[in-house]
Short mmCIF file of C-alpha atoms in Angstrom, two decimals:
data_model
loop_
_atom_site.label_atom_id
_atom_site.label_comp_id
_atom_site.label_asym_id
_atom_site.label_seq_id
_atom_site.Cartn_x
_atom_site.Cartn_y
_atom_site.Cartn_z
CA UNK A 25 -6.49 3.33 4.74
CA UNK A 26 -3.19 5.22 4.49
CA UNK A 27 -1.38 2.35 3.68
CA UNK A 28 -3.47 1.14 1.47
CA UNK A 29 -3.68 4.05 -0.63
CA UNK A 30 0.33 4.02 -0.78
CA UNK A 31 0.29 0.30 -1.61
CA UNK A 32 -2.07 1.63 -4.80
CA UNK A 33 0.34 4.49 -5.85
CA UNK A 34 3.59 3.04 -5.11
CA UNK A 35 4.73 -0.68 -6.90
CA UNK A 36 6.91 -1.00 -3.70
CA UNK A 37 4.75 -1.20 -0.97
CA UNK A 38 2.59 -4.08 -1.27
CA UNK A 39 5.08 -6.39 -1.12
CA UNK A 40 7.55 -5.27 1.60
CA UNK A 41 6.94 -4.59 5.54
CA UNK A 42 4.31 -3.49 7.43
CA UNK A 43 4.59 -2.42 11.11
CA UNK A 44 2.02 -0.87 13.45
CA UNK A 45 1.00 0.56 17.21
CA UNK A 46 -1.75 1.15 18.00
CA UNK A 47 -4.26 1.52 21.45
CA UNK A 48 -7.31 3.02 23.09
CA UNK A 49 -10.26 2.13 24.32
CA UNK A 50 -12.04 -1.23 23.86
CA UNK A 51 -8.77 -2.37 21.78
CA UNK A 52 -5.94 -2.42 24.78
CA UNK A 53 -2.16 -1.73 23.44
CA UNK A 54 -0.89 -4.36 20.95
CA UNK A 55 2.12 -3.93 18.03
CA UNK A 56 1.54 -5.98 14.78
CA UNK A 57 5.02 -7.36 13.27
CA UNK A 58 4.27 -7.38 9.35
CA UNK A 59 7.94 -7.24 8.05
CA UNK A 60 8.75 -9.56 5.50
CA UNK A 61 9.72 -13.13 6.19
CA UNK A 62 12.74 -15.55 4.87
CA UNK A 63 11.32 -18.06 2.39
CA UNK A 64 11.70 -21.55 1.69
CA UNK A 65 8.77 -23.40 3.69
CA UNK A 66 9.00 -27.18 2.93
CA UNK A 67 11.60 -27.50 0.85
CA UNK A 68 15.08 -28.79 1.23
CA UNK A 69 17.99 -26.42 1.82
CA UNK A 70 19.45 -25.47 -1.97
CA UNK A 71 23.19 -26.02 -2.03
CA UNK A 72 23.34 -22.28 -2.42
CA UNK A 73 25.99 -19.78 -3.81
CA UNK A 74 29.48 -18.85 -3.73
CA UNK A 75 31.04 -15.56 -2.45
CA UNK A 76 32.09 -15.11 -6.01
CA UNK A 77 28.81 -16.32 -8.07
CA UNK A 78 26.03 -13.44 -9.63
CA UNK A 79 23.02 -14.16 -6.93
CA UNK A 80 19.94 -13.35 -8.57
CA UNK A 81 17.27 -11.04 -7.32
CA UNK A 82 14.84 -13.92 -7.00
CA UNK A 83 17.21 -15.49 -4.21
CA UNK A 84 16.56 -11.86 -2.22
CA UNK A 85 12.71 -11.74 -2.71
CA UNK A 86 10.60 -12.65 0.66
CA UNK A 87 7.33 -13.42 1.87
CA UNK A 88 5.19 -10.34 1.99
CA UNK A 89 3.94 -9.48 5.46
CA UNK A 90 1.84 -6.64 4.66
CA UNK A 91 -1.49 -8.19 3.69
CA UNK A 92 -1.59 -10.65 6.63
CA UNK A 93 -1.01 -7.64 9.08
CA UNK A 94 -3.74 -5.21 7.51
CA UNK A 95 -6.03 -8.10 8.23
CA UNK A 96 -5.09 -8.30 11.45
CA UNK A 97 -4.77 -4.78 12.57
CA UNK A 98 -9.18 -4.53 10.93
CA UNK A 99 -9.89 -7.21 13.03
CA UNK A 100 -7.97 -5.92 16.28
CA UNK A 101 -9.27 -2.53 16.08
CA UNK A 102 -12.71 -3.28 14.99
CA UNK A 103 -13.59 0.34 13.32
CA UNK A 104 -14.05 -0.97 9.66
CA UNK A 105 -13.69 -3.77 7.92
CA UNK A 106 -10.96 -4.15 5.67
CA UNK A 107 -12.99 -4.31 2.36
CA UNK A 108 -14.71 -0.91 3.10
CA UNK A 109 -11.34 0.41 4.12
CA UNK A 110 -9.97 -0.72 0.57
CA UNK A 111 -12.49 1.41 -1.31
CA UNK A 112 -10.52 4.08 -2.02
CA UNK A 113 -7.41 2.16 -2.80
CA UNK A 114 -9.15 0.27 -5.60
CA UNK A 115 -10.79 2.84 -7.08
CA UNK A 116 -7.34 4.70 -7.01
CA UNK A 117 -5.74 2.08 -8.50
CA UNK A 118 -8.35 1.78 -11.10
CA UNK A 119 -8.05 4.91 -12.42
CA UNK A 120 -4.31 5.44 -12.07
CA UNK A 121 -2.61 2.13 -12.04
CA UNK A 122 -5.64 -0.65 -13.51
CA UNK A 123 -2.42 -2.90 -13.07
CA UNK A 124 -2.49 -3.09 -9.38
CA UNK A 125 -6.15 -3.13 -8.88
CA UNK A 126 -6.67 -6.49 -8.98
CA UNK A 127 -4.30 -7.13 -6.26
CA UNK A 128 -6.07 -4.71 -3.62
CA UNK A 129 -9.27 -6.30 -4.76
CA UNK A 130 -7.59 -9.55 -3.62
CA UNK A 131 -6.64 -8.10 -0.33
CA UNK A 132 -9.75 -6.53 0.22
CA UNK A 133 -12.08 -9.82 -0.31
CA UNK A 134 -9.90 -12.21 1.12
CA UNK A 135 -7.60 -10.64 3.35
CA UNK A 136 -4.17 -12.44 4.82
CA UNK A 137 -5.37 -14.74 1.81
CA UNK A 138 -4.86 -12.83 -0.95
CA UNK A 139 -1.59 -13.91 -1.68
CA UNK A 140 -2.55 -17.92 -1.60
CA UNK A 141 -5.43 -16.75 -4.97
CA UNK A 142 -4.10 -18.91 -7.67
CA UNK A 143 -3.57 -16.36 -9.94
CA UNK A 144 -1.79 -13.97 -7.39
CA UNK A 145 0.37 -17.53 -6.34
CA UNK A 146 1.17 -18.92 -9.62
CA UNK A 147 2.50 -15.12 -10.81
CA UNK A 148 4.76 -15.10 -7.41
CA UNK A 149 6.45 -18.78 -7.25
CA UNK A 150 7.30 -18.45 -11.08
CA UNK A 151 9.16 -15.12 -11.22
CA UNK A 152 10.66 -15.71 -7.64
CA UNK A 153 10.54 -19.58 -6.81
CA UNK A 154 12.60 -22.39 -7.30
CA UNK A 155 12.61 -21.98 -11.23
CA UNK A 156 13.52 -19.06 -11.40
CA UNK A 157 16.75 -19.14 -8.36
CA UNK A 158 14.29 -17.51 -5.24
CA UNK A 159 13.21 -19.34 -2.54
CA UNK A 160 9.55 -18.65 -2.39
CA UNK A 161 7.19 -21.46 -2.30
CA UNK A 162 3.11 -21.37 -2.19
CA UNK A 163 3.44 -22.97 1.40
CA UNK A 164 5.16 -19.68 2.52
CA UNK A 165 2.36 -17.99 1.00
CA UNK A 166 -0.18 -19.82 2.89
CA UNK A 167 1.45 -19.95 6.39
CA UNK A 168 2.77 -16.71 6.72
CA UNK A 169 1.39 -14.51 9.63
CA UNK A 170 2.03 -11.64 11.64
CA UNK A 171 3.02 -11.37 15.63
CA UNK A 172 0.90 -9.64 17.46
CA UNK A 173 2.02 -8.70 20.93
CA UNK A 174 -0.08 -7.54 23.46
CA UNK A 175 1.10 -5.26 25.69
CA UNK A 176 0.07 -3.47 29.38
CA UNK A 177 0.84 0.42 30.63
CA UNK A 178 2.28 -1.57 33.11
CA UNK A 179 4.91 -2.74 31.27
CA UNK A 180 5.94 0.23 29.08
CA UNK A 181 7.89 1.79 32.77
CA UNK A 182 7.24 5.44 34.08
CA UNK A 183 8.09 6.72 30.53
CA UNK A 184 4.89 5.22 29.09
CA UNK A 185 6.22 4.95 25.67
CA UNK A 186 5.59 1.33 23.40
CA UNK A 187 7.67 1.11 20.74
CA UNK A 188 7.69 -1.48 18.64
CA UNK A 189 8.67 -4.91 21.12
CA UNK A 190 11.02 -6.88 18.27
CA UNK A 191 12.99 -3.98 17.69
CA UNK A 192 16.68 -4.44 19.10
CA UNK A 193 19.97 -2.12 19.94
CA UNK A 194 21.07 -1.86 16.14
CA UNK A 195 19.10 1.04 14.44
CA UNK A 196 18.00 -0.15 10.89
CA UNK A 197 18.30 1.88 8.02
CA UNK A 198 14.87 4.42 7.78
CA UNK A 199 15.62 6.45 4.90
CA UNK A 200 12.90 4.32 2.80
CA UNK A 201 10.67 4.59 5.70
CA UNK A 202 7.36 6.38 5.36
CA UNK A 203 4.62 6.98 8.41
CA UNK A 204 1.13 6.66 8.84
CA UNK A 205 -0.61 7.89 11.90
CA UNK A 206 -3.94 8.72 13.26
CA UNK A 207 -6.66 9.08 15.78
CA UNK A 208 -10.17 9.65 16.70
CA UNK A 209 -12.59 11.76 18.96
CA UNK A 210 -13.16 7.70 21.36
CA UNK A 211 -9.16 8.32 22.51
CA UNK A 212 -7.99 5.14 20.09
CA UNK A 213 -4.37 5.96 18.19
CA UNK A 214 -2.31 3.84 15.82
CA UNK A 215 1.11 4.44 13.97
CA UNK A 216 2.81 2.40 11.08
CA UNK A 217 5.12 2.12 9.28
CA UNK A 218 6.26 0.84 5.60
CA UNK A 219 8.62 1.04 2.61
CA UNK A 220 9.17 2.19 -0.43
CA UNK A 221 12.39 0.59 -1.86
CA UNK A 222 14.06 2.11 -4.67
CA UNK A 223 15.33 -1.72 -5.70
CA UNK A 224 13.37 -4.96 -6.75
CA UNK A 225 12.51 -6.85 -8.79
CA UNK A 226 9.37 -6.12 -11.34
CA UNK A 227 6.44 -8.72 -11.50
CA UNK A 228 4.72 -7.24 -14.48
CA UNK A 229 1.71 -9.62 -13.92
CA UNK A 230 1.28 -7.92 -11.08
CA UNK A 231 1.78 -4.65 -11.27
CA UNK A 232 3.81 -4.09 -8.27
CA UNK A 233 8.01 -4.69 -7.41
CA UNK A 234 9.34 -6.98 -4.79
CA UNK A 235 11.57 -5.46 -2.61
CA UNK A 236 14.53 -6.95 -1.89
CA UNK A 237 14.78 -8.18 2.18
CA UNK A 238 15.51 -12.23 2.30
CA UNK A 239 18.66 -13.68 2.23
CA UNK A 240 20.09 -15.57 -0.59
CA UNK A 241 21.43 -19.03 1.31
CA UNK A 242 25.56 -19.34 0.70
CA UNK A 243 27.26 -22.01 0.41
CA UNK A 244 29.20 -23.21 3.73
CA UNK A 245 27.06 -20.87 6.26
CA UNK A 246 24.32 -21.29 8.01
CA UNK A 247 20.50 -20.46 6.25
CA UNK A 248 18.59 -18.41 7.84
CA UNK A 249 15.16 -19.98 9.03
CA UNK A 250 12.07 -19.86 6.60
CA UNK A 251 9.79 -17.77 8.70
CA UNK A 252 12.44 -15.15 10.08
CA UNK A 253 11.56 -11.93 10.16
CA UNK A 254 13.56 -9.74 7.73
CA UNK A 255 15.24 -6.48 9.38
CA UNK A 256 13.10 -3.34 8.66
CA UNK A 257 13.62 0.29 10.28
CA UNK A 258 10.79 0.79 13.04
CA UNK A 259 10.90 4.54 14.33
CA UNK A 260 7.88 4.47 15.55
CA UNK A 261 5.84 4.78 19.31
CA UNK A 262 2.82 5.57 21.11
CA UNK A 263 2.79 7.31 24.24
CA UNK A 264 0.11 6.62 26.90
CA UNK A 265 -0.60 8.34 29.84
CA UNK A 266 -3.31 7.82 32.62
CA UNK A 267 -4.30 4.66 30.99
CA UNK A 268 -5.08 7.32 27.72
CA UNK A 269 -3.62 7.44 24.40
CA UNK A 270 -1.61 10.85 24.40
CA UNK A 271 0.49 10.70 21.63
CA UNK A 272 1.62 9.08 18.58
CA UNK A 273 5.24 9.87 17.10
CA UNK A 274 7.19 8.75 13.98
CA UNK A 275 9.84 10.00 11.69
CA UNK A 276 10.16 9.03 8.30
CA UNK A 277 12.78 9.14 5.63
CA UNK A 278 15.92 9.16 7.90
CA UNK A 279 18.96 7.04 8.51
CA UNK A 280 19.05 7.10 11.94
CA UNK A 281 15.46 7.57 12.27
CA UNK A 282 15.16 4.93 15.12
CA UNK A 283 17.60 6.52 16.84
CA UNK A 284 16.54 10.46 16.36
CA UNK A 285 12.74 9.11 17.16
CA UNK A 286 14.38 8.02 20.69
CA UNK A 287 16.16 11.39 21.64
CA UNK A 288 12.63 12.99 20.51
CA UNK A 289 10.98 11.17 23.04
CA UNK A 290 13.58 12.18 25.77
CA UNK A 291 12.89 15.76 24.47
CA UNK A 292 9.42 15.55 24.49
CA UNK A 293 8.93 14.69 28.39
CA UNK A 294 11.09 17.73 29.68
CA UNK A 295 9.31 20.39 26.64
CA UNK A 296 6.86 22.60 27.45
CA UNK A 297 5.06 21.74 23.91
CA UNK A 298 5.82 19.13 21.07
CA UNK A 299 6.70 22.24 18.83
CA UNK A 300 9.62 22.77 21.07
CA UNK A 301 10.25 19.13 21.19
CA UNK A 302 10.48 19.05 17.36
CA UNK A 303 13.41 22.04 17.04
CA UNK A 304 15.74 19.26 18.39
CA UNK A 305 14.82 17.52 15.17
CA UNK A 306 17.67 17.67 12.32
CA UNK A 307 16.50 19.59 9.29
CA UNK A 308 14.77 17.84 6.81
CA UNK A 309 13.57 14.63 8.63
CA UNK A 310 9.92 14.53 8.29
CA UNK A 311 8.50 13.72 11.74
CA UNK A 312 4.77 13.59 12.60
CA UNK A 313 2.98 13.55 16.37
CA UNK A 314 -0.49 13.13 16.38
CA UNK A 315 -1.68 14.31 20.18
CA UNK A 316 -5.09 13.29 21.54
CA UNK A 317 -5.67 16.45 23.93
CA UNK A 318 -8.02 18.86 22.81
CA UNK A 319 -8.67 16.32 19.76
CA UNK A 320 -6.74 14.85 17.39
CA UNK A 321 -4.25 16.85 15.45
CA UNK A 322 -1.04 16.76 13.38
CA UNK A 323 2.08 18.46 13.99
CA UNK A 324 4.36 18.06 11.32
CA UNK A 325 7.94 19.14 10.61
CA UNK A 326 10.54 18.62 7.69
#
């Protein structure tokens, strides 16, 4: 619901990545990988540009991830269904920005297939297809999914800690990263994570910006795959102990983000209490741990 209230607010969000833990009871441990894709689904491979040409914003425009993975994440965690969750983001939207509201109405009737509603398609493939020097075609639109990895205790090692499985040694870039996390009185806990880019490109019809995460194909190198997923800053995890949900952590706005989230969960084993954890934090990084004992609650710091 947090995300979709941001995705109402913000232009930025709806179109960019979506990542998200979560766990608990009756739902197991799984990580949903909603970052934005490369486009350019069944069509040839454009002769593309020269170090030296103007590439336009339409070649840097991807395939939104975000819709297919809220689906997926109401479905997996089977609380509420994803039109009652979009409630309050339409009526938000409605009164705020009627622009975007027809968008979340989209998302919250059809789901992952909001994007493939002709009026939601045509808008997208003519301000950032072929015509227009992007790569985005309608069959990206319609094929475009997220991972979903399952995952065990097991496998998370004596740390217990799941982090985000695609995520590799070189920390992406978090200072457009914002966090949403929660939990309930049953033990289940999820985390995401999106963005809010400060540069995109406007699609009026829409109401909303498209960030800028694909890669424009050059001329002489290799294209990067239709379907890839883009690079998006992931700092966050859940930490499970006993076969119980015991903590969800994330920091937001940062650099290094990925990087300070990992020392924090270092920390966090050998403090006495996550407030003592958190003075390790630098000043000014917003970082959030919801804990499950004694109930749910938020400790924040920025």
């Amino acid at each position: 619901m947090g995300v979709l209230l941001a995705a109402a607010e913000s232009p930025a969000v709806f179109l960019g990545p979506l990542q998200i833990l979560a766990g608990g009871a009756g739902s197991g441990l799984f990580a949903i990988d909603g970052r934005v894709r490369q486009p350019g689904s069944g069509v040839r491979r454009p002769r593309g540009f020269l170090p030296g040409d103007l590439v336009p914003d339409a070649a840097r425009i991807g395939v939104p991830g975000l819709p297919a993975a809220l689906a997926a994440a109401a479905v997996l965690l089977g609380r509420l269904t994803l039109r009652r969750a979009a409630r309050p983001a339409v009526a938000w939207a409605r009164a705020r920005h009627p622009e975007r509201a027809p968008l979340l109405e989209a998302l919250a009737l059809r789901g992952a297939l909001a994007l493939v509603d002709d009026a939601i398609a045509a808008e997208l493939t003519a301000v950032v297809g072929r015509a227009s020097g992007g790569l985005l075609t309608r069959e990206d639109l319609e094929s475009v999914r997220p991972a979903v990895v399952r995952c065990t205790e097991r496998g998370l090692g004596p740390s217990g800690v799941l982090m985000p499985p695609w995520l590799d040694h070189a920390s992406q870039d978090g200072s457009c990263t914002h966090i949403v996390a929660a939990g309930d009185a049953r033990g289940l806990m999820a985390i995401a994570c999106y963005e809010v880019k400060t540069e995109g490109l406007p699609l009026p019809g829409l109401g909303v910006v498209a960030p800028l995460y694909a890669a424009p194909v050059m001329r002489g190198k290799t294209r990067v795959a239709p379907g890839t997923a883009r690079p998006a800053a992931a700092p966050i995890a859940l930490q499970v102990r006993r076969s119980h949900m015991d903590a969800a952590l994330g920091l937001a706005a940062a650099t290094d983000a990925e990087q300070v989230l990992r020392e924090l969960l270092v920390s966090l084993d050998d403090a006495s209490s996550p407030g003592e954890a958190l003075r390790g934090v630098p000043s000014g990084v917003p970082v959030g741990v919801v804990r499950a004992q004694g109930g749910p609650r938020v400790i924040a710091s920025a």
